[in-house]
mmCIF file of C-alpha atoms in Angstrom:
data_model
loop_
_atom_site.group_PDB
_atom_site.id
_atom_site.type_symbol
_atom_site.label_atom_id
_atom_site.label_comp_id
_atom_site.label_asym_id
_atom_site.label_seq_id
_atom_site.Cartn_x
_atom_site.Cartn_y
_atom_site.Cartn_z
ATOM 1 C CA UNK A 7 9.260 -12.105 -10.822
ATOM 2 C CA UNK A 8 6.543 -8.897 -10.000
ATOM 3 C CA UNK A 9 4.623 -9.189 -6.933
ATOM 4 C CA UNK A 10 0.704 -9.851 -9.192
ATOM 5 C CA UNK A 11 2.660 -12.735 -10.867
ATOM 6 C CA UNK A 12 3.867 -14.265 -7.397
ATOM 7 C CA UNK A 13 0.692 -13.585 -5.893
ATOM 8 C CA UNK A 14 -1.252 -15.231 -8.376
ATOM 9 C CA UNK A 15 0.803 -18.535 -8.686
ATOM 10 C CA UNK A 16 0.594 -18.351 -5.042
ATOM 11 C CA UNK A 17 -3.249 -18.068 -4.631
ATOM 12 C CA UNK A 18 -4.094 -20.261 -7.776
ATOM 13 C CA UNK A 19 -1.410 -22.969 -6.998
ATOM 14 C CA UNK A 20 -0.953 -25.519 -3.715
ATOM 15 C CA UNK A 21 -1.880 -23.926 -0.633
ATOM 16 C CA UNK A 22 0.794 -25.564 0.460
ATOM 17 C CA UNK A 23 3.859 -23.268 -1.241
ATOM 18 C CA UNK A 24 2.154 -20.209 0.415
ATOM 19 C CA UNK A 25 2.208 -22.088 3.082
ATOM 20 C CA UNK A 26 5.944 -23.967 3.525
ATOM 21 C CA UNK A 27 7.194 -19.496 2.686
ATOM 22 C CA UNK A 28 5.353 -18.149 5.133
ATOM 23 C CA UNK A 29 6.463 -20.803 7.904
ATOM 24 C CA UNK A 30 10.118 -20.439 6.733
ATOM 25 C CA UNK A 31 9.616 -16.889 7.442
ATOM 26 C CA UNK A 32 7.604 -16.597 10.865
ATOM 27 C CA UNK A 33 10.663 -19.411 11.918
ATOM 28 C CA UNK A 34 13.632 -17.081 11.686
ATOM 29 C CA UNK A 35 12.299 -13.675 11.694
ATOM 30 C CA UNK A 36 10.192 -11.791 14.138
ATOM 31 C CA UNK A 37 6.981 -11.002 12.643
ATOM 32 C CA UNK A 38 4.346 -8.561 13.789
ATOM 33 C CA UNK A 39 0.389 -9.358 12.603
ATOM 34 C CA UNK A 40 -0.642 -4.993 12.114
ATOM 35 C CA UNK A 41 -4.788 -6.240 10.934
ATOM 36 C CA UNK A 42 -5.460 -9.880 11.886
ATOM 37 C CA UNK A 43 -7.368 -11.424 8.421
ATOM 38 C CA UNK A 44 -10.588 -10.116 8.096
ATOM 39 C CA UNK A 45 -13.344 -9.889 5.926
ATOM 40 C CA UNK A 46 -14.518 -6.957 3.510
ATOM 41 C CA UNK A 47 -16.385 -6.282 0.463
ATOM 42 C CA UNK A 48 -14.840 -4.974 -2.399
ATOM 43 C CA UNK A 49 -16.220 -3.894 -5.650
ATOM 44 C CA UNK A 50 -15.162 -4.942 -9.405
ATOM 45 C CA UNK A 51 -14.377 -3.266 -12.420
ATOM 46 C CA UNK A 52 -15.095 -4.718 -15.701
ATOM 47 C CA UNK A 53 -14.526 -3.195 -19.311
ATOM 48 C CA UNK A 54 -17.431 -2.517 -21.733
ATOM 49 C CA UNK A 55 -15.818 -3.299 -25.033
ATOM 50 C CA UNK A 56 -18.292 -1.233 -26.997
ATOM 51 C CA UNK A 57 -17.684 1.791 -25.057
ATOM 52 C CA UNK A 58 -13.760 0.912 -23.910
ATOM 53 C CA UNK A 59 -15.246 2.258 -20.438
ATOM 54 C CA UNK A 60 -15.256 0.835 -17.330
ATOM 55 C CA UNK A 61 -17.990 -0.472 -14.874
ATOM 56 C CA UNK A 62 -19.333 -1.919 -11.025
ATOM 57 C CA UNK A 63 -20.041 -4.965 -11.892
ATOM 58 C CA UNK A 64 -20.611 -6.037 -8.316
ATOM 59 C CA UNK A 65 -19.103 -6.965 -5.525
ATOM 60 C CA UNK A 66 -16.300 -9.792 -3.858
ATOM 61 C CA UNK A 67 -16.745 -11.233 -0.201
ATOM 62 C CA UNK A 68 -12.697 -11.208 0.632
ATOM 63 C CA UNK A 69 -9.274 -11.279 3.376
ATOM 64 C CA UNK A 70 -7.737 -8.549 3.347
ATOM 65 C CA UNK A 71 -4.522 -9.237 6.677
ATOM 66 C CA UNK A 72 -1.523 -7.245 7.530
ATOM 67 C CA UNK A 73 2.107 -7.852 8.890
ATOM 68 C CA UNK A 74 5.237 -6.512 9.127
ATOM 69 C CA UNK A 75 8.755 -7.748 9.130
ATOM 70 C CA UNK A 76 11.555 -5.965 9.176
ATOM 71 C CA UNK A 77 10.031 -2.754 10.368
ATOM 72 C CA UNK A 78 8.253 -4.032 5.638
ATOM 73 C CA UNK A 79 4.347 -4.091 5.536
ATOM 74 C CA UNK A 80 2.886 -6.679 3.471
ATOM 75 C CA UNK A 81 -0.121 -7.496 3.010
ATOM 76 C CA UNK A 82 -2.479 -10.313 1.105
ATOM 77 C CA UNK A 83 -5.051 -9.980 -0.069
ATOM 78 C CA UNK A 84 -8.084 -13.386 -1.860
ATOM 79 C CA UNK A 85 -11.351 -13.528 -2.393
ATOM 80 C CA UNK A 86 -13.214 -15.977 -0.214
ATOM 81 C CA UNK A 87 -12.778 -16.340 3.413
ATOM 82 C CA UNK A 88 -9.481 -17.477 4.252
ATOM 83 C CA UNK A 89 -7.356 -16.279 6.778
ATOM 84 C CA UNK A 90 -4.542 -19.072 6.546
ATOM 85 C CA UNK A 91 -3.761 -18.060 2.778
ATOM 86 C CA UNK A 92 -4.110 -13.882 3.617
ATOM 87 C CA UNK A 93 -1.746 -14.643 6.111
ATOM 88 C CA UNK A 94 0.422 -16.704 4.634
ATOM 89 C CA UNK A 95 0.536 -14.279 1.356
ATOM 90 C CA UNK A 96 1.231 -11.171 3.680
ATOM 91 C CA UNK A 97 3.651 -12.623 5.348
ATOM 92 C CA UNK A 98 5.452 -13.250 1.787
ATOM 93 C CA UNK A 99 5.081 -9.770 0.261
ATOM 94 C CA UNK A 100 6.702 -8.693 3.768
ATOM 95 C CA UNK A 101 9.261 -10.999 2.753
ATOM 96 C CA UNK A 102 9.815 -10.118 -0.676
ATOM 97 C CA UNK A 103 10.419 -6.305 0.143
ATOM 98 C CA UNK A 104 12.361 -6.583 3.330
ATOM 99 C CA UNK A 105 14.542 -7.954 0.591
ATOM 100 C CA UNK A 106 15.673 -11.123 3.212
ATOM 101 C CA UNK A 107 17.479 -13.625 1.661
ATOM 102 C CA UNK A 108 15.062 -16.583 1.826
ATOM 103 C CA UNK A 109 12.963 -15.039 -0.799
ATOM 104 C CA UNK A 110 16.475 -15.641 -3.829
ATOM 105 C CA UNK A 111 15.471 -19.279 -3.821
ATOM 106 C CA UNK A 112 11.273 -19.430 -4.057
ATOM 107 C CA UNK A 113 11.760 -18.252 -8.027
ATOM 108 C CA UNK A 114 12.223 -20.928 -8.919
ATOM 109 C CA UNK A 115 9.632 -23.188 -7.331
ATOM 110 C CA UNK A 116 7.031 -20.440 -7.898
ATOM 111 C CA UNK A 117 7.457 -21.368 -11.237
ATOM 112 C CA UNK A 118 7.505 -25.058 -11.172
ATOM 113 C CA UNK A 119 4.068 -24.587 -9.390
ATOM 114 C CA UNK A 120 3.373 -22.224 -12.584
ATOM 115 C CA UNK A 121 3.631 -25.091 -14.737
ATOM 116 C CA UNK A 122 2.265 -26.903 -13.074
ATOM 117 C CA UNK A 123 -1.319 -24.390 -12.912
ATOM 118 C CA UNK A 124 -0.315 -24.228 -16.549
ATOM 119 C CA UNK A 125 -0.874 -28.291 -17.413
ATOM 120 C CA UNK A 126 -3.905 -28.768 -14.802
ATOM 121 C CA UNK A 127 -5.304 -25.901 -16.618
ATOM 122 C CA UNK A 128 -4.913 -27.406 -19.997
ATOM 123 C CA UNK A 129 -5.953 -30.967 -19.265
ATOM 124 C CA UNK A 130 -9.390 -28.916 -18.066
ATOM 125 C CA UNK A 131 -9.299 -27.584 -22.047
ATOM 126 C CA UNK A 132 -9.097 -30.324 -23.577
ATOM 127 C CA UNK A 133 -11.657 -32.205 -21.249
ATOM 128 C CA UNK A 134 -13.715 -29.201 -21.939
ATOM 129 C CA UNK A 135 -13.117 -29.036 -25.532
ATOM 130 C CA UNK A 136 -13.234 -33.399 -25.779
ATOM 131 C CA UNK A 137 -17.549 -32.536 -25.322
ATOM 132 C CA UNK A 138 -17.696 -29.903 -27.504
ATOM 133 C CA UNK A 139 -20.037 -29.716 -29.694
ATOM 134 C CA UNK A 140 -19.457 -29.234 -34.248
ATOM 135 C CA UNK A 141 -22.480 -28.069 -35.969
ATOM 136 C CA UNK A 142 -21.096 -27.936 -39.456
ATOM 137 C CA UNK A 143 -20.425 -31.710 -39.101
ATOM 138 C CA UNK A 144 -23.704 -32.746 -37.970
ATOM 139 C CA UNK A 145 -26.175 -33.900 -40.538
ATOM 140 C CA UNK A 146 -29.629 -32.627 -40.627
#
């Protein structure tokens, strides 16, 4: 599973999943904190469709953390003020980079959480479509 997909699942899904993955690693390996969770601003890029060019729409507050496990550095960046989640993401990232054996069993849990996220989105979309007005069926 690619890093981007894995990170999106951990951010959008239940935060207890990231917590349990990180706890598994911290209990078994030495985890050195390089950069404690800290806040910063990052620019958000958007693509302008008419000219197909990139521009910066504005800034967003992020929380960033860095850890080292088995001489591999992991980075966790998340939107908002979420110190704990940023640190958990950094630990998980470092575990994957170090190719720790615990990471092999995480794929099934990540895929299951991805399915839960898709179900929740579908349910939200269905609720939204119930409130949609159809102008073509309205009598004038």
